[in-house]
Amino acid sequence: MRKPRTTKEQQTQHVIKEEKPISDKYSVKYNSKTQLRLDEKDSFVLGVAGTKIYSVKWDAEDKYIACACENGTVRIFNVKKRQLSYQIYSLVKNIPFLYVKWRPQAQQFKTRNIFVTGNTKGEVQHWHMTSGKCLGTMKEDNTDIYCINYNQDATKLAVCGLNPIIRIHDEELRVVDVRLGVEQTQPPGHNNRVYCVKFHPQNPNMLISGGWDYRVLFWDISQKKPQANQIYGPLICGDGIDMRETFDGQQLLTASWTQEKQLYFSS
């Protein structure tokens, strides 16, 4: 684990007191073809022109939104105040952050306001929002990281990216416990970049992944291989897998980067 570095620029610019980046040049528009309803009084735009955002996440209290940006910053907005409150800088200048994820507020962790990021150097980094400090860096190779996901009790952290290998980290020890896709298995693992990975909400031994090979895989973590019940069709290019409980079981929703059949439902 690399010891984090803190620069004077990070210390002086971490807490934003003046900037209120609500743009008057953009507006939230209602699409009549959807069931989305917007209240004009509660609709507003945060951000500034020229800052490209790859990933956004609400915190557990729906107070803050963290944005992973191309320019090597994580911009954190206070939604109630409608302003930019914190700005985190990459330890290496201008290294893009591709993904951001808040750590669940599990009982075993005393420190709050922790989030993790993935960047274009293959680094998974833990950050403390209010101090702006990097608490640690985990890295295996120089590959883009596209998605990070915690299990239900926040003890494990799954990471995927340009390399078709899925890594599962121990959150407390900050080491890799399991690597999925390294060995030749039947059924085989992914053969292209993996854009999304999710822990099953009820089965801690199951992981769901999807990416650029038109397959959604259900991994048996203990066996380190996918199960036979795969889904063929979705071309996933982003955080495009979700699961919810229904009265008769679970329902899986996947997005697809295609001209047709962009949403897949599976029970």
Tab-separated table of C-alpha atoms in Angstrom:
chain	number	residue	atom	x	y	z
A	1	MET	CA	0.000	0.000	0.000
A	2	ARG	CA	1.447	3.344	-1.036
A	3	LYS	CA	1.684	6.086	1.574
A	4	PRO	CA	-0.561	8.985	0.502
A	5	ARG	CA	0.926	12.374	-0.268
A	6	THR	CA	-0.735	15.646	0.671
A	7	THR	CA	0.192	18.811	-1.200
A	8	LYS	CA	-0.298	22.444	-0.149
A	9	GLU	CA	-2.693	22.831	-3.060
A	10	GLN	CA	-4.872	20.038	-1.708
A	11	GLN	CA	-4.890	21.513	1.784
A	12	THR	CA	-5.813	25.022	0.660
A	13	GLN	CA	-8.360	24.116	-2.011
A	14	HIS	CA	-10.068	21.101	-0.454
A	15	VAL	CA	-12.936	22.980	1.215
A	16	ILE	CA	-14.866	25.181	-1.193
A	17	LYS	CA	-16.513	28.163	0.521
A	18	GLU	CA	-17.464	30.573	-2.233
A	19	GLU	CA	-18.209	28.700	-5.444
A	20	LYS	CA	-21.873	28.038	-6.171
A	21	PRO	CA	-21.805	26.346	-9.579
A	22	ILE	CA	-25.497	26.423	-10.417
A	23	SER	CA	-25.607	27.167	-14.113
A	24	ASP	CA	-28.279	29.324	-15.702
A	25	LYS	CA	-27.264	28.118	-19.165
A	26	TYR	CA	-28.741	24.665	-18.703
A	27	SER	CA	-32.197	23.484	-17.688
A	28	VAL	CA	-33.845	20.215	-16.715
A	29	LYS	CA	-36.387	19.363	-19.374
A	30	TYR	CA	-39.381	17.038	-19.174
A	31	ASN	CA	-39.600	14.228	-21.731
A	32	SER	CA	-43.231	13.544	-22.593
A	33	LYS	CA	-42.376	9.991	-23.697
A	34	THR	CA	-41.464	8.930	-20.162
A	35	GLN	CA	-43.290	8.802	-16.824
A	36	LEU	CA	-40.755	11.131	-15.231
A	37	ARG	CA	-42.306	14.143	-13.523
A	38	LEU	CA	-40.281	17.213	-12.575
A	39	ASP	CA	-41.109	19.961	-10.115
A	40	GLU	CA	-39.566	23.151	-11.449
A	41	LYS	CA	-39.026	24.473	-7.912
A	42	ASP	CA	-36.917	21.426	-6.977
A	43	SER	CA	-35.090	21.114	-10.301
A	44	PHE	CA	-31.635	22.621	-10.578
A	45	VAL	CA	-28.295	22.001	-12.265
A	46	LEU	CA	-24.983	21.598	-10.420
A	47	GLY	CA	-21.569	21.819	-12.039
A	48	VAL	CA	-19.580	24.039	-14.328
A	49	ALA	CA	-19.035	23.877	-18.059
A	50	GLY	CA	-15.938	22.017	-19.216
A	51	THR	CA	-15.764	19.539	-16.319
A	52	LYS	CA	-16.500	16.075	-17.702
A	53	ILE	CA	-18.035	13.642	-15.198
A	54	TYR	CA	-17.660	9.860	-15.467
A	55	SER	CA	-19.497	8.727	-12.329
A	56	VAL	CA	-21.904	10.213	-9.748
A	57	LYS	CA	-23.142	8.793	-6.442
A	58	TRP	CA	-25.430	9.957	-3.606
A	59	ASP	CA	-24.167	9.434	-0.062
A	60	ALA	CA	-26.161	7.354	2.446
A	61	GLU	CA	-28.062	10.403	3.757
A	62	ASP	CA	-28.845	11.893	0.332
A	63	LYS	CA	-27.045	15.055	1.389
A	64	TYR	CA	-23.965	14.928	-0.843
A	65	ILE	CA	-23.314	13.946	-4.453
A	66	ALA	CA	-19.784	12.832	-5.341
A	67	CYS	CA	-18.670	13.264	-8.961
A	68	ALA	CA	-15.627	11.522	-10.447
A	69	CYS	CA	-14.178	13.835	-13.076
A	70	GLU	CA	-11.880	13.591	-16.065
A	71	ASN	CA	-9.625	16.406	-14.815
A	72	GLY	CA	-8.404	14.394	-11.799
A	73	THR	CA	-10.825	15.739	-9.212
A	74	VAL	CA	-13.739	14.410	-7.204
A	75	ARG	CA	-16.234	17.246	-6.770
A	76	ILE	CA	-18.667	16.837	-3.870
A	77	PHE	CA	-21.849	18.898	-3.896
A	78	ASN	CA	-24.084	19.674	-0.953
A	79	VAL	CA	-27.564	19.204	-2.414
A	80	LYS	CA	-29.387	21.082	0.355
A	81	LYS	CA	-27.181	24.133	-0.047
A	82	ARG	CA	-26.964	23.595	-3.822
A	83	GLN	CA	-23.266	24.301	-3.924
A	84	LEU	CA	-19.859	22.687	-4.260
A	85	SER	CA	-18.575	21.892	-0.767
A	86	TYR	CA	-15.444	19.764	-1.248
A	87	GLN	CA	-12.990	19.038	-4.013
A	88	ILE	CA	-10.532	16.128	-3.884
A	89	TYR	CA	-7.432	16.166	-6.083
A	90	SER	CA	-5.695	13.145	-7.570
A	91	LEU	CA	-2.328	12.390	-5.964
A	92	VAL	CA	-0.851	12.482	-9.456
A	93	LYS	CA	-1.887	15.603	-11.337
A	94	ASN	CA	-4.643	15.253	-13.965
A	95	ILE	CA	-5.090	11.470	-13.637
A	96	PRO	CA	-8.816	10.972	-14.411
A	97	PHE	CA	-11.131	9.445	-11.833
A	98	LEU	CA	-13.405	6.981	-13.636
A	99	TYR	CA	-15.566	5.796	-10.742
A	100	VAL	CA	-16.633	6.852	-7.259
A	101	LYS	CA	-18.452	4.856	-4.574
A	102	TRP	CA	-19.412	5.785	-1.006
A	103	ARG	CA	-18.543	3.165	1.585
A	104	PRO	CA	-21.680	1.905	3.366
A	105	GLN	CA	-21.953	3.068	6.960
A	106	ALA	CA	-21.382	-0.343	8.513
A	107	GLN	CA	-21.120	-0.775	12.284
A	108	GLN	CA	-17.509	-1.976	12.203
A	109	PHE	CA	-16.283	1.342	10.815
A	110	LYS	CA	-15.995	4.319	13.163
A	111	THR	CA	-14.937	6.796	10.487
A	112	ARG	CA	-17.756	8.256	8.395
A	113	ASN	CA	-17.805	10.053	5.058
A	114	ILE	CA	-15.466	7.585	3.348
A	115	PHE	CA	-15.604	7.016	-0.388
A	116	VAL	CA	-13.477	5.036	-2.831
A	117	THR	CA	-12.366	5.921	-6.334
A	118	GLY	CA	-10.990	4.083	-9.353
A	119	ASN	CA	-8.734	5.798	-11.872
A	120	THR	CA	-6.981	5.208	-15.187
A	121	LYS	CA	-3.863	3.875	-13.459
A	122	GLY	CA	-5.606	0.874	-11.924
A	123	GLU	CA	-5.634	2.437	-8.470
A	124	VAL	CA	-8.409	1.978	-5.921
A	125	GLN	CA	-8.133	4.726	-3.328
A	126	HIS	CA	-9.956	5.399	-0.075
A	127	TRP	CA	-10.663	9.048	0.757
A	128	HIS	CA	-12.022	10.948	3.749
A	129	MET	CA	-14.385	13.646	2.543
A	130	THR	CA	-14.136	16.213	5.339
A	131	SER	CA	-10.334	16.161	5.648
A	132	GLY	CA	-9.563	15.539	1.987
A	133	LYS	CA	-6.963	12.893	2.884
A	134	CYS	CA	-6.217	9.775	0.864
A	135	LEU	CA	-6.303	6.908	3.392
A	136	GLY	CA	-4.668	4.330	1.173
A	137	THR	CA	-4.062	3.068	-2.354
A	138	MET	CA	-4.482	-0.443	-3.736
A	139	LYS	CA	-3.036	-1.250	-7.153
A	140	GLU	CA	-2.296	-4.376	-9.203
A	141	ASP	CA	-1.735	-3.187	-12.754
A	142	ASN	CA	-2.018	-0.129	-15.000
A	143	THR	CA	-5.554	-0.648	-16.226
A	144	ASP	CA	-8.680	1.513	-16.265
A	145	ILE	CA	-11.141	0.832	-13.433
A	146	TYR	CA	-14.783	1.017	-14.512
A	147	CYS	CA	-16.762	-0.121	-11.465
A	148	ILE	CA	-16.422	-0.664	-7.715
A	149	ASN	CA	-19.040	-2.328	-5.534
A	150	TYR	CA	-19.376	-3.281	-1.862
A	151	ASN	CA	-21.128	-6.311	-0.450
A	152	GLN	CA	-23.971	-5.879	2.042
A	153	ASP	CA	-21.868	-5.555	5.211
A	154	ALA	CA	-19.059	-3.589	3.516
A	155	THR	CA	-16.429	-6.232	4.290
A	156	LYS	CA	-15.629	-6.962	0.639
A	157	LEU	CA	-15.002	-4.703	-2.323
A	158	ALA	CA	-15.280	-5.921	-5.926
A	159	VAL	CA	-13.370	-4.114	-8.678
A	160	CYS	CA	-13.499	-4.516	-12.462
A	161	GLY	CA	-12.168	-2.689	-15.491
A	162	LEU	CA	-10.307	-2.898	-18.780
A	163	ASN	CA	-8.704	-6.191	-17.781
A	164	PRO	CA	-11.331	-9.002	-17.784
A	165	ILE	CA	-10.234	-10.032	-14.270
A	166	ILE	CA	-12.525	-9.211	-11.321
A	167	ARG	CA	-10.727	-8.540	-8.044
A	168	ILE	CA	-12.368	-8.905	-4.632
A	169	HIS	CA	-10.604	-6.983	-1.863
A	170	ASP	CA	-10.804	-7.389	1.886
A	171	GLU	CA	-11.968	-3.949	3.035
A	172	GLU	CA	-10.238	-4.055	6.425
A	173	LEU	CA	-6.903	-5.530	5.331
A	174	ARG	CA	-6.910	-3.757	1.922
A	175	VAL	CA	-5.625	-6.849	0.102
A	176	VAL	CA	-7.004	-8.962	-2.742
A	177	ASP	CA	-8.795	-12.080	-1.475
A	178	VAL	CA	-10.048	-13.533	-4.754
A	179	ARG	CA	-9.361	-13.053	-8.471
A	180	LEU	CA	-12.157	-14.167	-10.771
A	181	GLY	CA	-11.398	-14.943	-14.392
A	182	VAL	CA	-7.737	-15.825	-13.968
A	183	GLU	CA	-8.215	-19.561	-14.442
A	184	GLN	CA	-9.718	-21.328	-17.467
A	185	THR	CA	-13.123	-22.544	-16.318
A	186	GLN	CA	-16.277	-24.017	-17.779
A	187	PRO	CA	-18.333	-21.927	-18.320
A	188	PRO	CA	-15.541	-19.452	-19.135
A	189	GLY	CA	-15.150	-16.025	-17.602
A	190	HIS	CA	-15.254	-12.747	-19.484
A	191	ASN	CA	-13.063	-12.340	-22.558
A	192	ASN	CA	-13.279	-8.554	-22.815
A	193	ARG	CA	-13.436	-5.495	-20.578
A	194	VAL	CA	-15.839	-5.712	-17.615
A	195	TYR	CA	-17.863	-2.564	-17.009
A	196	CYS	CA	-20.071	-3.528	-14.070
A	197	VAL	CA	-19.923	-5.813	-11.046
A	198	LYS	CA	-22.522	-6.283	-8.265
A	199	PHE	CA	-22.744	-8.457	-5.180
A	200	HIS	CA	-25.989	-10.392	-4.919
A	201	PRO	CA	-28.088	-8.721	-2.177
A	202	GLN	CA	-29.044	-12.016	-0.463
A	203	ASN	CA	-26.304	-14.443	-1.454
A	204	PRO	CA	-22.889	-13.207	-0.246
A	205	ASN	CA	-21.182	-15.929	-2.285
A	206	MET	CA	-22.590	-14.702	-5.614
A	207	LEU	CA	-21.280	-11.916	-7.813
A	208	ILE	CA	-22.928	-10.571	-10.977
A	209	SER	CA	-20.843	-9.016	-13.752
A	210	GLY	CA	-21.300	-7.723	-17.276
A	211	GLY	CA	-19.309	-6.006	-19.957
A	212	TRP	CA	-18.221	-5.824	-23.561
A	213	ASP	CA	-18.672	-9.512	-24.459
A	214	TYR	CA	-22.514	-9.488	-24.492
A	215	ARG	CA	-22.723	-11.691	-21.376
A	216	VAL	CA	-23.957	-11.284	-17.812
A	217	LEU	CA	-22.251	-13.820	-15.552
A	218	PHE	CA	-23.249	-15.122	-12.112
A	219	TRP	CA	-20.063	-16.015	-10.258
A	220	ASP	CA	-19.740	-18.577	-7.490
A	221	ILE	CA	-17.043	-16.840	-5.474
A	222	SER	CA	-16.071	-19.935	-3.484
A	223	GLN	CA	-15.585	-21.945	-6.702
A	224	LYS	CA	-13.999	-19.008	-8.567
A	225	LYS	CA	-16.050	-19.672	-11.682
A	226	PRO	CA	-19.336	-18.613	-13.298
A	227	GLN	CA	-22.533	-20.588	-12.912
A	228	ALA	CA	-24.243	-22.152	-15.913
A	229	ASN	CA	-27.187	-19.698	-15.909
A	230	GLN	CA	-25.701	-16.898	-17.981
A	231	ILE	CA	-27.574	-14.120	-19.788
A	232	TYR	CA	-26.612	-13.452	-23.405
A	233	GLY	CA	-27.418	-10.215	-25.179
A	234	PRO	CA	-26.712	-7.077	-23.076
A	235	LEU	CA	-23.727	-5.054	-24.258
A	236	ILE	CA	-22.923	-3.329	-20.980
A	237	CYS	CA	-20.850	-0.155	-21.140
A	238	GLY	CA	-21.132	1.438	-17.704
A	239	ASP	CA	-22.722	0.788	-14.318
A	240	GLY	CA	-25.612	-1.032	-15.993
A	241	ILE	CA	-26.684	-3.857	-13.646
A	242	ASP	CA	-29.201	-3.641	-10.820
A	243	MET	CA	-31.284	-6.113	-8.806
A	244	ARG	CA	-34.367	-5.726	-6.637
A	245	GLU	CA	-36.580	-7.904	-4.471
A	246	THR	CA	-40.041	-8.840	-5.769
A	247	PHE	CA	-42.849	-10.813	-4.160
A	248	ASP	CA	-41.692	-14.001	-5.915
A	249	GLY	CA	-37.923	-13.568	-5.824
A	250	GLN	CA	-35.382	-11.228	-7.410
A	251	GLN	CA	-35.578	-9.252	-10.624
A	252	LEU	CA	-32.441	-8.387	-12.557
A	253	LEU	CA	-32.230	-5.258	-14.713
A	254	THR	CA	-29.441	-4.684	-17.218
A	255	ALA	CA	-28.692	-1.860	-19.641
A	256	SER	CA	-27.358	-2.397	-23.163
A	257	TRP	CA	-25.353	-0.045	-25.391
A	258	THR	CA	-27.374	-0.943	-28.484
A	259	GLN	CA	-29.849	0.689	-30.843
A	260	GLU	CA	-32.647	-1.657	-29.757
A	261	LYS	CA	-33.562	-3.674	-26.655
A	262	GLN	CA	-31.583	-1.409	-24.366
A	263	LEU	CA	-33.171	-2.774	-21.153
A	264	TYR	CA	-33.285	-6.435	-20.179
A	265	PHE	CA	-35.447	-7.766	-17.315
A	266	SER	CA	-34.834	-11.213	-15.904
A	267	SER	CA	-36.383	-12.978	-12.905
